[in-house]
């Protein structure tokens, strides 16, 4: 039987949430050791950057090949440690990482390529600007347990290929998955000093932020994200925050209800509802509300809840009892306030302490906790609406803004509504799956976060930029004082040019006086 809590400091005991069996016992990293790990990474990073992008790309591709060879074994480890069914471990974790590895390998050279910065200020005519991209140095990554392999992997790969060292602090609930990532990277050729994992609970993450890292990439809850943001602000440490969501799912009357209800059921219950992009609030146009709800109930009841290793399992356990209790308390609050549970609404104790039935609720109102706070569990609350405007306003009535989905057979209606939803990703006729497109930037509006991971924007987060300005004509600039002389005329000439006026006499005078046309160029 699974235990109530998975943590026993100063060691981490990782347990299978379905069975309670021990996956592994690991020593926690001390605060001093965290600082030491970062110092080691700092010393090693210049050589990793100097290795050159092509050699790093080759290592990342070797990692991808190793992952491909060991995919079955890694999927089993993910299921053992996080509980999800094997097809979800393969589809939403390993496949995503394989795709991301190829993406970052393909784009690394282009990101690091210096880029000319053309400009049009006539007064700066002799200057040439170039943007240089370089690794930050040591990137700290703090990750959650719900995608224990894909989240730290995609972020780590992007950081490494661009020449950074990485110190990763995974969730205390899923250390084994992070250690597997580390061993695959080392086997592929990433030096041990360049990719290190530190283990422990929150204080180990806090120590990482306090160390000499150059940037922090944090994925987790809004509450912890705020703490991370405050700690980073004290040091003016740049950070990316990938936080929670309360994603709305809007079904219009012209949608294919069979497809949309399957999308809602999968979007709400995959990974036992423990996905940042889970469907958490379902809004359905009143004329099709009843039909849609009935379809969802039927489909939810057909799902098999069980151990992720069981071939018949659709929905695995929740990560632990603490998380399950949050779901129970939200359902209790909703029932107190008048909600109706149409199916589910209970623990499946016969399976173990961490299983909760896929649950569909109606009669829900905006004041209920399950409509305001992130649930992170298998709940699907469904609410009717009348007009498009009403659906948009209900969807936007949240402090979160991670993702949303809109269901309609009209592409123009879908895109028009998508344009009005306050979220970092809006999917039309799909849910969650946008995360599987490694080209698509991932991140939220409002309390759902700052910055992006994935895609070229995610890669850009892993480099800092230096603008190098070279003046090809060595001369004294006319604006280096002497304001009461010729410059007074000249600056008006430059302004005339900026506004497209034909070069007046005074601009000719300006150019001649500085003799920039006749000076030798560098
Ligand atoms: P969490 O915030 O409890 O923990 C996340 C990580 O932060 C863990 O590694 C934890 O040990 C560490 N941590 C805790 N306190 C810390 C501190 N003071 N300083 C530094 N690190 C600290 O989140 P969780 O329960 O592991 O994950 C679930 C949450 O993550 C959900 O809210 C979910 O929406 C969010 N999430 C977001 C995304 C996204 O991409 N936006 C993806 C997955 C999960």
Coordinates of C-alpha atoms and ligand atoms in Angstrom, one line a residue:
X1 CA 0.0 0.0 0.0
X2 CA 1.2 3.5 -0.8
X3 CA 2.3 5.6 2.1
X4 CA 0.7 9.0 3.0
X5 CA 3.8 10.9 2.2
X6 CA 6.7 10.1 -0.1
X7 CA 9.4 12.2 1.7
X8 CA 11.6 11.3 4.5
X9 CA 14.5 13.8 4.9
X10 CA 17.5 13.8 4.9
X11 CA 17.0 11.0 2.4
X12 CA 14.4 10.9 -0.4
X13 CA 12.4 7.8 -0.6
X14 CA 10.8 7.7 -4.0
X15 CA 7.7 5.4 -4.1
X16 CA 5.4 4.0 -6.7
X17 CA 2.1 5.9 -6.1
X18 CA 0.1 2.9 -7.3
X19 CA 1.6 0.3 -5.0
X20 CA 3.7 2.1 -2.4
X21 CA 6.8 0.1 -3.4
X22 CA 10.1 1.9 -3.0
X23 CA 11.5 3.0 -6.4
X24 CA 14.8 4.2 -4.8
X25 CA 16.3 5.8 -1.7
X26 CA 18.6 8.8 -2.3
X27 CA 20.7 11.1 -0.1
X28 CA 19.6 14.7 -0.1
X29 CA 22.1 17.3 -1.3
X30 CA 23.2 19.7 1.5
X31 CA 23.2 23.4 1.0
X32 CA 27.0 23.4 0.9
X33 CA 27.0 20.7 -1.7
X34 CA 24.5 22.7 -3.9
X35 CA 26.9 25.7 -3.8
X36 CA 29.8 23.4 -4.6
X37 CA 28.0 21.8 -7.5
X38 CA 27.4 25.2 -9.0
X39 CA 31.0 26.3 -8.5
X40 CA 32.2 23.1 -10.2
X41 CA 29.8 23.8 -13.1
X42 CA 31.0 27.4 -13.3
X43 CA 34.6 26.3 -13.6
X44 CA 33.8 23.7 -16.3
X45 CA 31.4 25.8 -18.4
X46 CA 33.9 27.9 -20.5
X47 CA 35.4 24.7 -21.9
X48 CA 32.0 23.3 -22.8
X49 CA 31.1 26.6 -24.5
X50 CA 34.5 26.5 -26.3
X51 CA 33.9 23.0 -27.6
X52 CA 31.7 24.5 -30.3
X53 CA 28.2 24.1 -31.3
X54 CA 28.7 21.2 -33.7
X55 CA 30.3 19.0 -31.1
X56 CA 27.6 19.7 -28.6
X57 CA 24.9 19.0 -31.2
X58 CA 26.6 15.6 -31.9
X59 CA 26.4 14.8 -28.1
X60 CA 22.7 15.8 -28.0
X61 CA 22.0 13.6 -31.0
X62 CA 23.9 10.8 -29.2
X63 CA 21.6 11.3 -26.2
X64 CA 18.6 11.1 -28.5
X65 CA 19.8 7.8 -29.9
X66 CA 20.4 6.4 -26.4
X67 CA 17.0 7.5 -25.3
X68 CA 15.5 5.8 -28.4
X69 CA 17.3 2.5 -27.5
X70 CA 16.2 2.7 -23.9
X71 CA 12.7 4.1 -24.4
X72 CA 10.9 1.1 -23.0
X73 CA 13.0 1.1 -19.8
X74 CA 12.7 4.9 -19.3
X75 CA 8.9 4.7 -19.8
X76 CA 8.7 2.0 -17.2
X77 CA 10.7 4.1 -14.8
X78 CA 8.4 7.1 -15.3
X79 CA 5.3 4.9 -14.7
X80 CA 6.9 3.3 -11.6
X81 CA 7.7 6.7 -10.1
X82 CA 4.8 8.9 -11.3
X83 CA 2.0 6.4 -11.8
X84 CA 0.9 7.3 -15.3
X85 CA -0.1 4.7 -17.8
X86 CA 2.8 3.5 -20.0
X87 CA 1.3 5.0 -23.2
X88 CA 1.2 8.4 -21.5
X89 CA 4.9 8.0 -20.4
X90 CA 5.8 7.2 -24.0
X91 CA 3.6 9.8 -25.7
X92 CA 3.8 12.8 -23.3
X93 CA 7.3 12.3 -22.0
X94 CA 9.7 10.3 -24.2
X95 CA 8.3 11.3 -27.6
X96 CA 8.3 14.9 -26.5
X97 CA 12.0 14.7 -25.5
X98 CA 13.1 12.9 -28.7
X99 CA 11.4 15.6 -30.7
X100 CA 12.8 18.4 -28.6
X101 CA 16.3 16.9 -28.8
X102 CA 16.3 17.0 -32.6
X103 CA 14.7 20.5 -32.5
X104 CA 17.4 22.1 -30.3
X105 CA 20.1 20.2 -32.2
X106 CA 18.8 21.6 -35.5
X107 CA 18.5 25.2 -34.3
X108 CA 21.5 25.7 -32.0
X109 CA 23.9 27.0 -34.6
X110 CA 21.3 29.4 -36.0
X111 CA 20.6 30.8 -32.4
X112 CA 24.4 31.3 -31.8
X113 CA 25.0 32.9 -35.2
X114 CA 25.9 36.6 -34.9
X115 CA 23.2 38.7 -36.5
X116 CA 23.7 42.1 -38.2
X117 CA 21.5 44.8 -36.9
X118 CA 20.7 47.2 -39.7
X119 CA 19.7 50.7 -38.6
X120 CA 18.5 53.9 -40.2
X121 CA 19.6 56.7 -38.0
X122 CA 21.6 59.0 -40.5
X123 CA 23.7 60.3 -37.7
X124 CA 25.0 56.8 -37.1
X125 CA 25.7 56.1 -40.8
X126 CA 29.2 54.9 -40.2
X127 CA 28.4 52.3 -37.6
X128 CA 27.8 48.6 -38.0
X129 CA 25.9 46.7 -35.3
X130 CA 26.0 43.0 -34.6
X131 CA 24.1 40.9 -32.1
X132 CA 26.1 38.1 -30.5
X133 CA 24.4 35.4 -28.5
X134 CA 26.3 33.5 -25.9
X135 CA 25.4 31.1 -23.1
X136 CA 24.5 32.6 -19.7
X137 CA 26.9 30.3 -17.9
X138 CA 25.3 28.0 -15.3
X139 CA 21.5 27.6 -15.6
X140 CA 19.6 26.3 -12.6
X141 CA 16.5 24.3 -13.4
X142 CA 13.9 23.4 -10.8
X143 CA 11.2 21.0 -12.0
X144 CA 7.9 19.4 -10.8
X145 CA 6.8 15.8 -10.5
X146 CA 3.9 15.7 -13.0
X147 CA 6.1 15.3 -16.1
X148 CA 9.3 14.1 -14.3
X149 CA 11.2 13.3 -17.5
X150 CA 10.0 15.6 -20.2
X151 CA 10.0 18.9 -18.3
X152 CA 13.6 18.8 -17.0
X153 CA 14.8 17.2 -20.2
X154 CA 13.5 19.8 -22.7
X155 CA 14.8 22.6 -20.6
X156 CA 18.2 20.9 -19.9
X157 CA 18.7 20.0 -23.6
X158 CA 18.1 23.6 -24.8
X159 CA 20.5 25.0 -22.1
X160 CA 23.3 22.5 -22.8
X161 CA 23.3 22.7 -26.6
X162 CA 23.8 26.4 -26.4
X163 CA 26.8 26.0 -24.2
X164 CA 25.5 26.4 -20.7
X165 CA 26.2 24.1 -17.7
X166 CA 23.1 22.9 -15.9
X167 CA 22.4 22.1 -12.2
X168 CA 19.0 20.5 -12.0
X169 CA 16.8 20.2 -8.8
X170 CA 14.0 17.8 -9.7
X171 CA 10.9 17.3 -7.5
X172 CA 11.5 15.4 -4.3
X173 CA 8.8 13.0 -5.5
X174 CA 10.5 12.0 -8.7
X175 CA 14.3 11.9 -8.3
X176 CA 14.8 8.7 -10.2
X177 CA 13.6 10.1 -13.5
X178 CA 16.0 13.1 -13.2
X179 CA 18.9 10.8 -12.4
X180 CA 18.1 8.7 -15.5
X181 CA 18.2 11.9 -17.6
X182 CA 21.6 12.7 -16.0
X183 CA 23.0 9.3 -16.7
X184 CA 21.8 9.3 -20.3
X185 CA 23.4 12.7 -20.9
X186 CA 26.7 11.6 -19.3
X187 CA 26.7 8.4 -21.4
X188 CA 26.2 10.6 -24.5
X189 CA 29.2 12.6 -23.7
X190 CA 28.1 15.6 -21.6
X191 CA 30.9 16.1 -19.0
X192 CA 29.8 15.2 -15.4
X193 CA 30.6 18.8 -14.2
X194 CA 28.3 20.2 -16.9
X195 CA 25.2 18.4 -16.0
X196 CA 24.6 17.8 -12.3
X197 CA 21.5 16.8 -10.4
X198 CA 20.9 18.0 -6.8
X199 CA 18.3 16.3 -4.7
X200 CA 16.0 17.4 -1.9
X201 CA 12.9 19.4 -1.0
X202 CA 12.2 23.1 -1.3
X203 CA 15.2 24.3 0.7
X204 CA 17.5 22.6 -1.8
X205 CA 15.8 24.6 -4.6
X206 CA 16.1 27.7 -2.5
X207 CA 19.9 27.0 -2.1
X208 CA 20.2 26.7 -5.9
X209 CA 18.7 30.1 -6.4
X210 CA 21.0 31.5 -3.7
X211 CA 24.0 30.0 -5.4
X212 CA 26.1 31.5 -8.2
X213 CA 23.8 30.4 -11.0
X214 CA 23.3 32.9 -13.9
X215 CA 19.6 32.1 -14.6
X216 CA 16.8 30.0 -13.1
X217 CA 14.2 28.2 -15.1
X218 CA 11.4 27.2 -12.6
X219 CA 8.4 25.0 -13.3
X220 CA 5.9 24.5 -10.6
X221 CA 3.0 26.0 -8.7
X222 CA 2.1 29.7 -8.5
X223 CA 2.8 29.7 -4.7
X224 CA 6.3 28.4 -5.1
X225 CA 6.8 30.5 -8.2
X226 CA 6.1 33.6 -6.3
X227 CA 8.7 32.6 -3.7
X228 CA 11.2 31.8 -6.4
X229 CA 10.5 35.2 -8.1
X230 CA 11.1 37.1 -4.9
X231 CA 14.3 35.3 -4.1
X232 CA 15.5 35.8 -7.7
X233 CA 14.6 39.5 -7.6
X234 CA 16.7 40.0 -4.5
X235 CA 19.7 39.0 -6.6
X236 CA 18.4 40.4 -9.9
X237 CA 18.7 36.9 -11.2
X238 CA 16.9 36.4 -14.5
X239 CA 14.2 33.8 -14.3
X240 CA 11.6 31.9 -16.4
X241 CA 8.5 30.9 -14.5
X242 CA 6.3 28.1 -15.9
X243 CA 3.4 28.0 -13.4
X244 CA 0.0 26.6 -12.9
X245 CA -3.2 26.9 -14.9
X246 CA -7.0 26.8 -14.7
X247 CA -7.5 26.1 -18.4
X248 CA -11.0 26.8 -19.9
X249 CA -12.5 24.6 -22.6
X250 CA -15.2 26.2 -24.6
X251 CA -17.7 24.1 -26.6
X252 CA -19.9 26.0 -29.1
X253 CA -23.2 24.7 -30.5
X254 CA -21.7 24.0 -33.9
X255 CA -18.9 21.7 -32.5
X256 CA -18.7 18.0 -33.2
X257 CA -20.0 17.0 -29.8
X258 CA -18.7 13.4 -29.9
X259 CA -15.1 14.7 -30.7
X260 CA -15.4 17.6 -28.2
X261 CA -16.6 15.4 -25.3
X262 CA -13.8 12.9 -26.0
X263 CA -11.4 15.8 -26.0
X264 CA -12.8 17.1 -22.7
X265 CA -12.6 13.7 -21.0
X266 CA -9.1 13.1 -22.1
X267 CA -8.0 16.7 -21.4
X268 CA -9.4 16.5 -17.8
X269 CA -8.4 13.0 -16.9
X270 CA -5.1 12.2 -18.6
X271 CA -2.2 11.9 -16.1
X272 CA -5.1 11.7 -13.6
X273 CA -5.7 15.4 -14.2
X274 CA -2.2 16.4 -13.0
X275 CA -1.2 18.4 -16.0
X276 CA -0.6 22.1 -16.0
X277 CA -2.6 22.3 -19.3
X278 CA -5.5 20.1 -18.0
X279 CA -9.0 21.0 -18.8
X280 CA -10.2 22.5 -15.6
X281 CA -13.3 24.5 -16.5
X282 CA -15.6 23.4 -19.3
X283 CA -18.1 25.9 -20.7
X284 CA -20.7 24.6 -23.1
X285 CA -23.3 26.4 -25.1
X286 CA -26.7 25.9 -23.5
X287 CA -28.5 24.4 -26.5
X288 CA -26.1 21.4 -26.5
X289 CA -25.2 21.4 -22.8
X290 CA -27.3 18.4 -21.7
X291 CA -26.2 16.2 -24.7
X292 CA -22.6 17.1 -24.2
X293 CA -22.7 16.4 -20.4
X294 CA -24.3 13.0 -21.0
X295 CA -21.6 12.1 -23.4
X296 CA -18.9 13.1 -21.0
X297 CA -20.5 11.1 -18.2
X298 CA -20.7 8.0 -20.3
X299 CA -17.1 8.3 -21.5
X300 CA -15.8 9.0 -18.0
X301 CA -17.6 5.9 -16.6
X302 CA -16.0 3.8 -19.4
X303 CA -12.5 4.7 -18.2
X304 CA -10.5 2.0 -16.3
X305 CA -8.7 3.4 -13.3
X306 CA -5.7 1.4 -12.1
X307 CA -2.0 0.7 -12.1
X308 CA -0.2 2.4 -15.0
X309 CA 1.5 -0.9 -15.8
X310 CA -1.8 -2.6 -16.4
X311 CA -2.5 -2.7 -20.2
X312 CA -6.2 -1.9 -19.6
X313 CA -5.5 1.2 -17.5
X314 CA -6.7 4.6 -18.8
X315 CA -6.2 6.6 -15.6
X316 CA -3.5 6.0 -13.1
X317 CA -3.2 7.0 -9.5
X318 CA -2.6 10.5 -8.2
X319 CA 1.0 11.3 -7.2
X320 CA 0.3 11.1 -3.4
X321 CA -2.4 11.4 -0.8
X322 CA -1.7 15.0 -0.1
X323 CA -2.6 15.9 -3.7
X324 CA -5.7 13.7 -3.6
X325 CA -6.9 15.5 -0.4
X326 CA -6.8 18.8 -2.3
X327 CA -9.2 17.3 -4.9
X328 CA -11.4 15.9 -2.1
X329 CA -11.6 19.3 -0.4
X330 CA -12.5 21.0 -3.6
X331 CA -15.3 18.6 -4.3
X332 CA -16.5 18.9 -0.7
X333 CA -16.5 22.7 -1.1
X334 CA -18.4 22.5 -4.4
X335 CA -21.0 20.1 -2.9
X336 CA -21.5 22.4 0.0
X337 CA -22.2 25.2 -2.4
X338 CA -24.7 23.2 -4.5
X339 CA -22.8 21.4 -7.1
X340 CA -24.0 18.0 -8.4
X341 CA -21.6 15.1 -9.0
X342 CA -22.8 13.2 -12.0
X343 CA -20.2 10.5 -11.9
X344 CA -17.1 9.9 -9.6
X345 CA -16.6 12.2 -6.7
X346 CA -14.9 9.6 -4.6
X347 CA -11.6 7.8 -3.7
X348 CA -11.3 4.3 -5.1
X349 CA -9.9 2.9 -1.9
X350 CA -10.1 -0.7 -3.2
X351 CA -7.2 0.2 -5.6
X352 CA -5.0 2.0 -3.0
X353 CA -5.0 5.3 -1.2
X354 CA -4.0 7.4 -4.2
X355 CA -6.8 6.6 -6.7
X356 CA -9.6 9.0 -7.4
X357 CA -12.5 8.4 -9.8
X358 CA -12.8 10.5 -12.9
X359 CA -15.5 13.0 -11.9
X360 CA -18.0 15.1 -13.8
X361 CA -19.8 17.9 -12.0
X362 CA -22.6 20.4 -12.9
X363 CA -24.4 23.2 -11.1
X364 CA -21.0 24.7 -10.5
X365 CA -20.6 28.4 -9.8
X366 CA -17.6 30.8 -10.0
X367 CA -17.3 31.1 -6.2
X368 CA -16.4 27.4 -5.8
X369 CA -12.8 26.5 -5.2
X370 CA -12.7 24.1 -8.1
X371 CA -13.5 27.1 -10.4
X372 CA -10.9 29.4 -8.9
X373 CA -7.9 27.3 -7.7
X374 CA -5.9 24.9 -9.7
X375 CA -7.3 21.4 -9.1
X376 CA -4.6 19.1 -10.4
X377 CA -6.8 16.1 -10.2
X378 CA -9.5 14.3 -12.3
X379 CA -12.4 16.7 -12.1
X380 CA -14.4 18.0 -15.0
X381 CA -16.8 20.8 -14.0
X382 CA -19.2 21.8 -16.8
X383 CA -21.1 25.1 -17.0
X384 CA -23.6 26.4 -19.6
X385 CA -23.3 29.7 -21.4
X386 CA -25.4 31.5 -24.0
X387 CA -23.3 33.8 -26.2
X388 CA -19.8 33.9 -27.5
X389 CA -19.1 37.0 -25.5
X390 CA -20.3 35.4 -22.3
X391 CA -18.1 32.3 -23.0
X392 CA -15.0 34.6 -23.5
X393 CA -15.7 36.6 -20.4
X394 CA -16.2 33.4 -18.3
X395 CA -13.0 31.9 -19.7
X396 CA -11.0 35.0 -18.9
X397 CA -12.4 35.3 -15.3
X398 CA -9.3 33.7 -13.7
X399 CA -6.0 34.8 -12.3
X400 CA -4.4 32.1 -14.5
X401 CA -3.7 32.3 -18.2
X402 CA -1.8 29.2 -19.3
X403 CA -3.8 27.6 -22.1
X404 CA -7.4 27.3 -23.3
X405 CA -9.3 25.4 -26.0
X406 CA -12.2 26.3 -28.2
X407 CA -14.4 23.8 -30.0
X408 CA -16.3 24.7 -33.1
X409 CA -16.7 23.6 -36.7
X410 CA -16.1 27.1 -37.9
X411 CA -12.4 27.9 -38.2
X412 CA -13.1 31.7 -38.3
X413 CA -15.2 31.6 -35.2
X414 CA -12.5 29.5 -33.4
X415 CA -9.7 31.8 -34.4
X416 CA -11.8 34.9 -33.5
X417 CA -12.5 33.6 -30.0
X418 CA -8.9 32.4 -29.6
X419 CA -7.8 35.9 -30.2
X420 CA -9.8 37.1 -27.2
X421 CA -8.7 34.5 -24.7
X422 CA -6.1 35.6 -22.2
X423 CA -3.8 32.6 -22.4
X424 CA -0.3 31.8 -23.6
X425 CA -1.6 29.0 -25.8
X426 CA -5.1 28.6 -27.3
X427 CA -6.0 25.4 -29.1
X428 CA -8.9 25.2 -31.5
X429 CA -10.5 21.7 -31.6
X430 CA -7.8 20.2 -29.3
X431 CA -6.6 20.3 -25.8
X432 CA -3.1 19.8 -24.1
X433 CA -1.5 18.4 -27.3
X434 CA 0.1 21.8 -28.2
X435 CA 2.8 20.8 -25.6
X436 CA 3.8 18.0 -27.9
X437 CA 4.8 20.5 -30.7
X438 CA 8.4 21.3 -29.8
X439 CA 8.4 24.3 -32.2
X440 CA 5.5 25.9 -30.2
X441 CA 6.6 28.2 -27.3
X442 CA 5.1 27.2 -24.0
X443 CA 4.3 29.6 -21.2
X444 CA 1.5 31.6 -19.7
X445 CA -0.1 35.0 -19.3
X446 CA -1.1 36.5 -15.9
X447 CA -0.2 34.3 -12.8
X448 CA 0.7 31.4 -15.1
X449 CA 4.2 32.6 -15.5
X450 CA 6.9 34.7 -17.1
X451 CA 8.9 33.8 -20.2
X452 CA 8.8 30.8 -22.4
X453 CA 10.2 27.3 -22.7
X454 CA 10.1 25.2 -25.9
X455 CA 10.4 26.6 -29.5
X456 CA 12.9 29.2 -30.6
X457 CA 11.7 31.6 -27.9
X458 CA 12.5 28.9 -25.3
X459 CA 16.0 28.6 -26.8
X460 CA 16.4 32.4 -26.7
X461 CA 15.9 32.2 -22.9
X462 CA 19.1 30.2 -22.7
X463 CA 21.4 32.8 -24.2
X464 CA 22.3 36.4 -23.4
X465 CA 22.8 38.9 -26.1
X466 CA 25.6 41.4 -26.6
X467 CA 25.2 44.2 -29.1
X468 CA 28.6 45.1 -30.6
X469 CA 28.8 48.4 -32.3
X470 CA 31.8 49.1 -34.6
X471 CA 32.3 52.6 -36.0
X472 CA 34.1 52.1 -39.3
X473 CA 35.3 55.7 -39.3
X474 CA 37.5 56.8 -36.6
X475 CA 36.6 60.5 -35.9
X476 CA 35.4 62.9 -33.3
X477 CA 31.6 62.9 -33.4
X478 CA 29.9 66.3 -34.1
X479 CA 27.8 65.9 -30.9
X480 CA 30.8 65.6 -28.6
X481 CA 30.1 69.1 -27.4
X482 CA 30.4 72.4 -29.1
X483 CA 26.7 72.8 -28.9
X484 CA 26.6 76.5 -29.7
X485 CA 28.6 76.0 -33.0
X486 CA 28.0 74.0 -36.1
X487 CA 26.3 71.1 -34.4
X488 CA 23.3 73.1 -33.6
X489 CA 22.6 73.3 -37.4
X490 CA 23.7 69.7 -38.0
X491 CA 21.4 68.0 -35.6
X492 CA 18.4 69.7 -37.3
X493 CA 19.7 68.3 -40.6
X494 CA 19.8 64.8 -39.2
X495 CA 16.3 65.3 -37.9
X496 CA 15.2 66.4 -41.3
X497 CA 16.6 63.2 -42.8
X498 CA 14.9 61.1 -40.2
X499 CA 11.5 62.6 -41.2
X500 CA 12.2 62.0 -44.9
X501 CA 12.7 65.6 -45.9
X502 CA 15.1 66.1 -48.7
X503 CA 18.6 66.7 -47.3
X504 CA 18.7 70.3 -46.7
X505 CA 21.8 72.4 -47.0
X506 CA 22.5 72.1 -43.4
X507 CA 22.8 68.3 -43.6
X508 CA 25.3 68.6 -46.4
X509 CA 27.1 70.9 -44.2
X510 CA 26.9 68.4 -41.4
X511 CA 28.3 65.6 -43.4
X512 CA 31.1 67.7 -44.9
X513 CA 32.1 69.2 -41.6
X514 CA 32.7 65.8 -40.1
X515 CA 34.3 64.6 -43.3
X516 CA 32.8 61.2 -42.9
X517 CA 32.5 60.7 -46.6
X518 CA 36.2 61.0 -47.2
X519 CA 37.6 59.2 -44.1
X520 CA 39.1 55.7 -44.6
X521 CA 36.8 52.9 -43.5
X522 CA 37.8 50.1 -41.1
Ligands
LIG1 P1 5.8 22.9 -6.5 O1 5.7 24.3 -6.7 O2 5.3 22.3 -5.2 O3 7.3 22.4 -6.6 C1 8.0 22.6 -7.8 C2 9.5 22.5 -7.5 O4 9.9 23.6 -6.7 C3 9.9 21.2 -6.7 O5 11.1 20.7 -7.3 C4 10.1 21.7 -5.3 O6 10.9 21.0 -4.5 C5 10.7 23.1 -5.6 N1 10.5 24.1 -4.5 C6 9.7 24.1 -3.5 N2 9.9 25.1 -2.7 C7 10.9 25.8 -3.2 C8 11.5 27.0 -2.9 N3 11.2 27.8 -1.8 N4 12.5 27.5 -3.7 C9 12.9 26.8 -4.8 N5 12.3 25.6 -5.1 C10 11.3 25.1 -4.4 O7 5.0 22.2 -7.7 P2 4.7 20.6 -7.9 O8 3.7 20.2 -7.0 O9 6.0 19.9 -8.0 O10 4.1 20.7 -9.4 C11 2.8 20.9 -9.7 C12 2.7 22.4 -10.1 O11 3.5 22.6 -11.2 C13 1.3 22.7 -10.6 O12 0.9 23.9 -10.1 C14 1.4 22.7 -12.1 O13 0.4 23.5 -12.8 C15 2.8 23.3 -12.3 N6 3.3 23.0 -13.6 C16 3.5 24.0 -14.5 C17 3.9 23.6 -15.8 C18 4.1 24.7 -16.8 O14 4.8 24.4 -17.8 N7 3.5 25.9 -16.7 C19 4.3 22.3 -16.1 C20 4.1 21.4 -15.1 C21 3.7 21.7 -13.9

